[in-house]
PDB file of C-alpha atoms in Angstrom:
ATOM      1  CA  UNK A 243      -9.183 -12.065  -0.127  1.00  0.00           C
ATOM      2  CA  UNK A 244     -10.779 -10.149   2.542  1.00  0.00           C
ATOM      3  CA  UNK A 245      -9.840  -6.477   1.534  1.00  0.00           C
ATOM      4  CA  UNK A 246     -10.140  -4.576   4.766  1.00  0.00           C
ATOM      5  CA  UNK A 247     -11.352  -5.709   8.124  1.00  0.00           C
ATOM      6  CA  UNK A 248     -12.700  -3.934  11.020  1.00  0.00           C
ATOM      7  CA  UNK A 249     -13.296  -5.265  14.471  1.00  0.00           C
ATOM      8  CA  UNK A 250     -15.299  -4.478  16.047  1.00  0.00           C
ATOM      9  CA  UNK A 251     -18.610  -3.723  14.838  1.00  0.00           C
ATOM     10  CA  UNK A 252     -20.260  -1.894  17.392  1.00  0.00           C
ATOM     11  CA  UNK A 253     -19.093  -1.190  20.677  1.00  0.00           C
ATOM     12  CA  UNK A 254     -20.321   0.270  23.787  1.00  0.00           C
ATOM     13  CA  UNK A 255     -18.160   2.808  26.094  1.00  0.00           C
ATOM     14  CA  UNK A 256     -18.335   4.661  29.192  1.00  0.00           C
ATOM     15  CA  UNK A 257     -16.901   7.999  29.369  1.00  0.00           C
ATOM     16  CA  UNK A 258     -12.998   7.711  30.223  1.00  0.00           C
ATOM     17  CA  UNK A 259     -12.797   4.019  29.113  1.00  0.00           C
ATOM     18  CA  UNK A 260     -10.215   3.593  26.556  1.00  0.00           C
ATOM     19  CA  UNK A 261     -10.341   0.896  23.541  1.00  0.00           C
ATOM     20  CA  UNK A 262      -8.671  -0.171  20.239  1.00  0.00           C
ATOM     21  CA  UNK A 263     -10.157  -0.247  17.089  1.00  0.00           C
ATOM     22  CA  UNK A 264      -8.913  -2.939  14.652  1.00  0.00           C
ATOM     23  CA  UNK A 265      -8.220  -2.298  11.073  1.00  0.00           C
ATOM     24  CA  UNK A 266      -6.199  -4.891   9.071  1.00  0.00           C
ATOM     25  CA  UNK A 267      -5.710  -4.929   5.144  1.00  0.00           C
ATOM     26  CA  UNK A 268      -4.688  -7.916   3.082  1.00  0.00           C
ATOM     27  CA  UNK A 269      -3.814  -6.128  -0.350  1.00  0.00           C
ATOM     28  CA  UNK A 270      -0.108  -5.248   1.138  1.00  0.00           C
ATOM     29  CA  UNK A 271      -0.977  -1.376   0.486  1.00  0.00           C
ATOM     30  CA  UNK A 272       1.086   1.359   1.894  1.00  0.00           C
ATOM     31  CA  UNK A 273      -1.457   3.888   2.769  1.00  0.00           C
ATOM     32  CA  UNK A 274      -4.115   3.642   5.364  1.00  0.00           C
ATOM     33  CA  UNK A 275      -6.471   5.891   7.117  1.00  0.00           C
ATOM     34  CA  UNK A 276      -9.021   6.348   9.830  1.00  0.00           C
ATOM     35  CA  UNK A 277     -11.652   8.585   9.442  1.00  0.00           C
ATOM     36  CA  UNK A 278     -15.571   9.180  11.323  1.00  0.00           C
ATOM     37  CA  UNK A 279     -18.452   9.676   9.990  1.00  0.00           C
ATOM     38  CA  UNK A 280     -21.153  12.010  11.676  1.00  0.00           C
ATOM     39  CA  UNK A 281     -24.579  12.969  10.642  1.00  0.00           C
ATOM     40  CA  UNK A 282     -24.269  15.984   7.969  1.00  0.00           C
ATOM     41  CA  UNK A 283     -20.496  15.922   8.755  1.00  0.00           C
ATOM     42  CA  UNK A 284     -19.552  13.471   5.473  1.00  0.00           C
ATOM     43  CA  UNK A 285     -16.252  11.432   6.309  1.00  0.00           C
ATOM     44  CA  UNK A 286     -13.435  13.535   8.067  1.00  0.00           C
ATOM     45  CA  UNK A 287      -9.952  12.450   8.499  1.00  0.00           C
ATOM     46  CA  UNK A 288      -8.094  11.282  12.048  1.00  0.00           C
ATOM     47  CA  UNK A 289      -4.892   9.913  11.215  1.00  0.00           C
ATOM     48  CA  UNK A 290      -3.452   8.231   7.946  1.00  0.00           C
ATOM     49  CA  UNK A 291      -0.351   6.342   7.480  1.00  0.00           C
ATOM     50  CA  UNK A 292       1.732   6.098   4.370  1.00  0.00           C
ATOM     51  CA  UNK A 293       3.771   2.620   5.592  1.00  0.00           C
ATOM     52  CA  UNK A 294       5.236   0.978   8.289  1.00  0.00           C
ATOM     53  CA  UNK A 295       6.451   3.359  10.857  1.00  0.00           C
ATOM     54  CA  UNK A 296       4.972   6.351   9.679  1.00  0.00           C
ATOM     55  CA  UNK A 297       1.736   8.299  10.863  1.00  0.00           C
ATOM     56  CA  UNK A 298       0.340  11.670  10.606  1.00  0.00           C
ATOM     57  CA  UNK A 299      -2.550  13.482  11.687  1.00  0.00           C
ATOM     58  CA  UNK A 300      -5.620  14.565   9.595  1.00  0.00           C
ATOM     59  CA  UNK A 301      -8.083  16.773  10.532  1.00  0.00           C
ATOM     60  CA  UNK A 302      -9.591  15.645  13.689  1.00  0.00           C
ATOM     61  CA  UNK A 303      -6.633  14.317  15.755  1.00  0.00           C
ATOM     62  CA  UNK A 304      -7.378  14.756  19.179  1.00  0.00           C
ATOM     63  CA  UNK A 305      -8.581  12.138  21.605  1.00  0.00           C
ATOM     64  CA  UNK A 306      -7.179   9.521  19.229  1.00  0.00           C
ATOM     65  CA  UNK A 307      -3.709   7.855  19.149  1.00  0.00           C
ATOM     66  CA  UNK A 308      -2.152   5.433  15.677  1.00  0.00           C
ATOM     67  CA  UNK A 309       0.577   3.205  15.147  1.00  0.00           C
ATOM     68  CA  UNK A 310       1.682   1.295  12.453  1.00  0.00           C
ATOM     69  CA  UNK A 311       3.986  -1.243  13.337  1.00  0.00           C
ATOM     70  CA  UNK A 312       3.502  -3.635  10.233  1.00  0.00           C
ATOM     71  CA  UNK A 313       1.967  -2.961   6.643  1.00  0.00           C
ATOM     72  CA  UNK A 314      -1.100  -4.790   7.430  1.00  0.00           C
ATOM     73  CA  UNK A 315      -2.154  -3.380  10.451  1.00  0.00           C
ATOM     74  CA  UNK A 316      -3.320  -0.038  11.459  1.00  0.00           C
ATOM     75  CA  UNK A 317      -5.092   0.260  15.038  1.00  0.00           C
ATOM     76  CA  UNK A 318      -6.883   3.510  16.210  1.00  0.00           C
ATOM     77  CA  UNK A 319      -6.557   3.919  19.698  1.00  0.00           C
ATOM     78  CA  UNK A 320      -9.220   5.616  22.004  1.00  0.00           C
ATOM     79  CA  UNK A 321      -7.103   7.041  24.870  1.00  0.00           C
ATOM     80  CA  UNK A 322      -9.979   8.220  27.292  1.00  0.00           C
ATOM     81  CA  UNK A 323     -13.723   8.010  25.499  1.00  0.00           C
ATOM     82  CA  UNK A 324     -15.505  10.998  25.919  1.00  0.00           C
ATOM     83  CA  UNK A 325     -19.398  11.446  24.422  1.00  0.00           C
ATOM     84  CA  UNK A 326     -17.792  13.745  21.698  1.00  0.00           C
ATOM     85  CA  UNK A 327     -16.367  10.537  19.972  1.00  0.00           C
ATOM     86  CA  UNK A 328     -19.789   8.788  19.741  1.00  0.00           C
ATOM     87  CA  UNK A 329     -19.531   7.924  15.719  1.00  0.00           C
ATOM     88  CA  UNK A 330     -19.131   5.611  13.262  1.00  0.00           C
ATOM     89  CA  UNK A 331     -15.428   4.784  12.292  1.00  0.00           C
ATOM     90  CA  UNK A 332     -13.852   3.535   8.652  1.00  0.00           C
ATOM     91  CA  UNK A 333     -10.677   2.634   8.033  1.00  0.00           C
ATOM     92  CA  UNK A 334      -9.031   2.345   4.437  1.00  0.00           C
ATOM     93  CA  UNK A 335      -6.350   1.460   2.414  1.00  0.00           C
ATOM     94  CA  UNK A 336      -4.700   2.352  -1.264  1.00  0.00           C
ATOM     95  CA  UNK A 337      -1.822   1.027  -3.011  1.00  0.00           C
ATOM     96  CA  UNK A 338       1.362   2.289  -3.525  1.00  0.00           C
ATOM     97  CA  UNK A 339       1.117   5.814  -4.866  1.00  0.00           C
ATOM     98  CA  UNK A 340      -1.716   8.131  -5.608  1.00  0.00           C
ATOM     99  CA  UNK A 341      -4.297   8.038  -7.870  1.00  0.00           C
ATOM    100  CA  UNK A 342      -5.471   4.190  -6.861  1.00  0.00           C
ATOM    101  CA  UNK A 343      -9.374   3.444  -5.447  1.00  0.00           C
ATOM    102  CA  UNK A 344      -9.170   3.345  -1.683  1.00  0.00           C
ATOM    103  CA  UNK A 345     -11.002   0.167  -0.145  1.00  0.00           C
ATOM    104  CA  UNK A 346     -13.117   0.629   3.170  1.00  0.00           C
ATOM    105  CA  UNK A 347     -13.615  -1.398   5.748  1.00  0.00           C
ATOM    106  CA  UNK A 348     -17.294  -2.112   7.058  1.00  0.00           C
ATOM    107  CA  UNK A 349     -17.088   0.458   9.758  1.00  0.00           C
ATOM    108  CA  UNK A 350     -17.115   0.233  13.616  1.00  0.00           C
ATOM    109  CA  UNK A 351     -20.240   1.760  15.603  1.00  0.00           C
ATOM    110  CA  UNK A 352     -19.335   3.673  19.010  1.00  0.00           C
ATOM    111  CA  UNK A 353     -21.409   4.727  21.404  1.00  0.00           C
ATOM    112  CA  UNK A 354     -19.665   6.285  24.220  1.00  0.00           C
ATOM    113  CA  UNK A 355     -22.042   6.800  27.386  1.00  0.00           C
TER     114      UNK A 355
ATOM    115  CA  UNK B 183     -10.401  21.638   6.927  1.00  0.00           C
ATOM    116  CA  UNK B 184     -12.856  19.601   4.359  1.00  0.00           C
ATOM    117  CA  UNK B 185     -11.891  19.718   0.769  1.00  0.00           C
ATOM    118  CA  UNK B 186     -14.898  18.891  -1.450  1.00  0.00           C
ATOM    119  CA  UNK B 187     -18.285  20.181  -1.214  1.00  0.00           C
ATOM    120  CA  UNK B 188     -21.228  18.444  -2.833  1.00  0.00           C
ATOM    121  CA  UNK B 189     -24.400  19.670  -4.126  1.00  0.00           C
ATOM    122  CA  UNK B 190     -27.291  19.073  -3.492  1.00  0.00           C
ATOM    123  CA  UNK B 191     -27.488  17.744   0.041  1.00  0.00           C
ATOM    124  CA  UNK B 192     -30.146  14.990  -0.867  1.00  0.00           C
ATOM    125  CA  UNK B 193     -32.158  14.488  -4.640  1.00  0.00           C
ATOM    126  CA  UNK B 194     -35.357  12.718  -4.816  1.00  0.00           C
ATOM    127  CA  UNK B 195     -35.985  11.289  -8.335  1.00  0.00           C
ATOM    128  CA  UNK B 196     -38.207   8.613  -9.873  1.00  0.00           C
ATOM    129  CA  UNK B 197     -36.708   5.237 -11.395  1.00  0.00           C
ATOM    130  CA  UNK B 198     -35.622   5.972 -15.111  1.00  0.00           C
ATOM    131  CA  UNK B 199     -34.439   9.460 -14.471  1.00  0.00           C
ATOM    132  CA  UNK B 200     -30.941  10.622 -14.556  1.00  0.00           C
ATOM    133  CA  UNK B 201     -29.495  12.373 -11.008  1.00  0.00           C
ATOM    134  CA  UNK B 202     -26.638  14.962 -11.474  1.00  0.00           C
ATOM    135  CA  UNK B 203     -24.700  15.732  -8.524  1.00  0.00           C
ATOM    136  CA  UNK B 204     -21.970  18.427  -8.154  1.00  0.00           C
ATOM    137  CA  UNK B 205     -18.483  18.473  -6.459  1.00  0.00           C
ATOM    138  CA  UNK B 206     -16.444  21.958  -5.577  1.00  0.00           C
ATOM    139  CA  UNK B 207     -12.946  21.845  -4.123  1.00  0.00           C
ATOM    140  CA  UNK B 208     -11.120  24.172  -2.620  1.00  0.00           C
ATOM    141  CA  UNK B 209      -7.200  23.937  -4.087  1.00  0.00           C
ATOM    142  CA  UNK B 210      -5.033  22.049  -7.055  1.00  0.00           C
ATOM    143  CA  UNK B 211      -5.730  18.404  -7.218  1.00  0.00           C
ATOM    144  CA  UNK B 212      -4.076  15.285  -8.737  1.00  0.00           C
ATOM    145  CA  UNK B 213      -7.357  13.494  -9.123  1.00  0.00           C
ATOM    146  CA  UNK B 214     -10.657  13.203  -7.985  1.00  0.00           C
ATOM    147  CA  UNK B 215     -12.859  10.349  -7.299  1.00  0.00           C
ATOM    148  CA  UNK B 216     -16.303   9.441  -6.560  1.00  0.00           C
ATOM    149  CA  UNK B 217     -17.323   6.756  -3.942  1.00  0.00           C
ATOM    150  CA  UNK B 218     -20.847   5.425  -2.830  1.00  0.00           C
ATOM    151  CA  UNK B 219     -22.143   4.839   0.516  1.00  0.00           C
ATOM    152  CA  UNK B 220     -25.152   2.350   1.138  1.00  0.00           C
ATOM    153  CA  UNK B 221     -26.982   2.600   4.063  1.00  0.00           C
ATOM    154  CA  UNK B 222     -24.770   1.569   7.221  1.00  0.00           C
ATOM    155  CA  UNK B 223     -21.901   0.371   4.855  1.00  0.00           C
ATOM    156  CA  UNK B 224     -18.544   1.083   4.053  1.00  0.00           C
ATOM    157  CA  UNK B 225     -18.063   3.235   0.747  1.00  0.00           C
ATOM    158  CA  UNK B 226     -17.434   1.550  -2.563  1.00  0.00           C
ATOM    159  CA  UNK B 227     -15.237   3.345  -4.967  1.00  0.00           C
ATOM    160  CA  UNK B 228     -17.106   4.237  -8.453  1.00  0.00           C
ATOM    161  CA  UNK B 229     -14.831   6.370 -10.700  1.00  0.00           C
ATOM    162  CA  UNK B 230     -11.585   7.652 -10.538  1.00  0.00           C
ATOM    163  CA  UNK B 231     -11.099  11.080 -13.097  1.00  0.00           C
ATOM    164  CA  UNK B 232      -7.340  12.455 -13.235  1.00  0.00           C
ATOM    165  CA  UNK B 233      -6.737  16.431 -13.524  1.00  0.00           C
ATOM    166  CA  UNK B 234      -5.911  16.427 -17.132  1.00  0.00           C
ATOM    167  CA  UNK B 235      -9.235  14.720 -17.968  1.00  0.00           C
ATOM    168  CA  UNK B 236     -12.486  16.274 -19.070  1.00  0.00           C
ATOM    169  CA  UNK B 237     -14.719  13.315 -18.839  1.00  0.00           C
ATOM    170  CA  UNK B 238     -14.805   9.729 -18.198  1.00  0.00           C
ATOM    171  CA  UNK B 239     -17.827   7.290 -18.403  1.00  0.00           C
ATOM    172  CA  UNK B 240     -18.036   3.976 -16.725  1.00  0.00           C
ATOM    173  CA  UNK B 241     -21.348   2.062 -17.363  1.00  0.00           C
ATOM    174  CA  UNK B 242     -23.983   4.409 -16.626  1.00  0.00           C
ATOM    175  CA  UNK B 243     -21.927   6.894 -15.183  1.00  0.00           C
ATOM    176  CA  UNK B 244     -20.262  10.051 -16.350  1.00  0.00           C
ATOM    177  CA  UNK B 245     -18.129  11.936 -14.563  1.00  0.00           C
ATOM    178  CA  UNK B 246     -17.415  15.320 -15.802  1.00  0.00           C
ATOM    179  CA  UNK B 247     -14.090  17.896 -14.330  1.00  0.00           C
ATOM    180  CA  UNK B 248     -13.729  21.615 -14.949  1.00  0.00           C
ATOM    181  CA  UNK B 249     -10.177  22.251 -13.276  1.00  0.00           C
ATOM    182  CA  UNK B 250     -10.780  25.906 -13.831  1.00  0.00           C
ATOM    183  CA  UNK B 251     -13.470  26.187 -11.970  1.00  0.00           C
ATOM    184  CA  UNK B 252     -12.460  23.488  -9.389  1.00  0.00           C
ATOM    185  CA  UNK B 253     -15.462  21.431  -9.709  1.00  0.00           C
ATOM    186  CA  UNK B 254     -16.884  18.162 -11.095  1.00  0.00           C
ATOM    187  CA  UNK B 255     -20.221  16.215 -11.571  1.00  0.00           C
ATOM    188  CA  UNK B 256     -21.366  12.818 -11.218  1.00  0.00           C
ATOM    189  CA  UNK B 257     -24.459  12.090 -13.644  1.00  0.00           C
ATOM    190  CA  UNK B 258     -26.343   8.738 -12.756  1.00  0.00           C
ATOM    191  CA  UNK B 259     -28.520   7.642 -16.000  1.00  0.00           C
ATOM    192  CA  UNK B 260     -31.382   5.713 -16.059  1.00  0.00           C
ATOM    193  CA  UNK B 261     -31.609   5.509 -12.623  1.00  0.00           C
ATOM    194  CA  UNK B 262     -32.960   2.455 -10.719  1.00  0.00           C
ATOM    195  CA  UNK B 263     -34.098   2.089  -7.005  1.00  0.00           C
ATOM    196  CA  UNK B 264     -30.833   0.170  -6.061  1.00  0.00           C
ATOM    197  CA  UNK B 265     -28.960   3.610  -6.636  1.00  0.00           C
ATOM    198  CA  UNK B 266     -30.257   4.680  -3.716  1.00  0.00           C
ATOM    199  CA  UNK B 267     -27.255   5.473  -1.523  1.00  0.00           C
ATOM    200  CA  UNK B 268     -24.973   8.869  -0.781  1.00  0.00           C
ATOM    201  CA  UNK B 269     -22.275   9.854  -2.800  1.00  0.00           C
ATOM    202  CA  UNK B 270     -19.193  11.603  -2.177  1.00  0.00           C
ATOM    203  CA  UNK B 271     -16.494  13.081  -3.857  1.00  0.00           C
ATOM    204  CA  UNK B 272     -13.244  12.885  -2.494  1.00  0.00           C
ATOM    205  CA  UNK B 273      -9.359  14.313  -3.255  1.00  0.00           C
ATOM    206  CA  UNK B 274      -6.094  14.229  -2.414  1.00  0.00           C
ATOM    207  CA  UNK B 275      -4.671  16.653   0.204  1.00  0.00           C
ATOM    208  CA  UNK B 276      -2.504  19.156  -0.198  1.00  0.00           C
ATOM    209  CA  UNK B 277       0.765  16.819   0.458  1.00  0.00           C
ATOM    210  CA  UNK B 278      -0.994  13.981  -1.685  1.00  0.00           C
ATOM    211  CA  UNK B 279      -1.169  11.538   1.426  1.00  0.00           C
ATOM    212  CA  UNK B 280      -4.341  11.244   2.030  1.00  0.00           C
ATOM    213  CA  UNK B 281      -7.893  11.222   0.673  1.00  0.00           C
ATOM    214  CA  UNK B 282     -10.340  14.559   1.662  1.00  0.00           C
ATOM    215  CA  UNK B 283     -14.123  13.985   1.460  1.00  0.00           C
ATOM    216  CA  UNK B 284     -17.033  15.976   0.869  1.00  0.00           C
ATOM    217  CA  UNK B 285     -20.348  15.803   2.920  1.00  0.00           C
ATOM    218  CA  UNK B 286     -22.174  14.039   0.333  1.00  0.00           C
ATOM    219  CA  UNK B 287     -25.351  13.835  -1.208  1.00  0.00           C
ATOM    220  CA  UNK B 288     -27.692  11.238  -0.602  1.00  0.00           C
ATOM    221  CA  UNK B 289     -29.856  10.211  -3.427  1.00  0.00           C
ATOM    222  CA  UNK B 290     -33.476   8.291  -3.230  1.00  0.00           C
ATOM    223  CA  UNK B 291     -34.839   6.569  -6.048  1.00  0.00           C
ATOM    224  CA  UNK B 292     -38.364   5.802  -6.253  1.00  0.00           C
ATOM    225  CA  UNK B 293     -40.213   3.173  -7.980  1.00  0.00           C
TER     226      UNK B 293
END
């Protein structure tokens, strides 16, 4: 049972480039979320999904796009990378309903130069 | 905006001592969770306490919740060097659809 898998683990982008961070879970969880973690800022919610075909914005959605075509996958797209998007990105999933623990991927460390 | 706010931001103790960290939040919650993050790794769930509970234990962890003060505390007893990590509290957002995290407390346990 792999849990939550994020790829890649590390990525360097040039300003203006686009890319997709992949997230997959094999626990049949309905809820999936993307966070970014910056020094001194904790985790901030970018986008989340409560099921296939349903997504919504979090606290810091600008510059990011998501889709949820399947229960398993929740990719995060950077449309035109900016240095301000240099961060560590975490994907998380939770079981159906509230009040269950979240499972996190190991993170993607992204640097935009 | 962030719902939870941990205090202190950083805590340094000796092995065997107890570590207490606090979390304050802004709006009504259904439950509150604590997570641990080792350096460079993903977050790991520690414990969940529901809004109708006042105290919960799990091994060396003790969590309390005071909904009237909108605050929670995490106590780690008899700390070990392996407890060195960052600790985050998390609550549901107002729609109950995503977890909102605080900025965390960095705990350093020296031997």
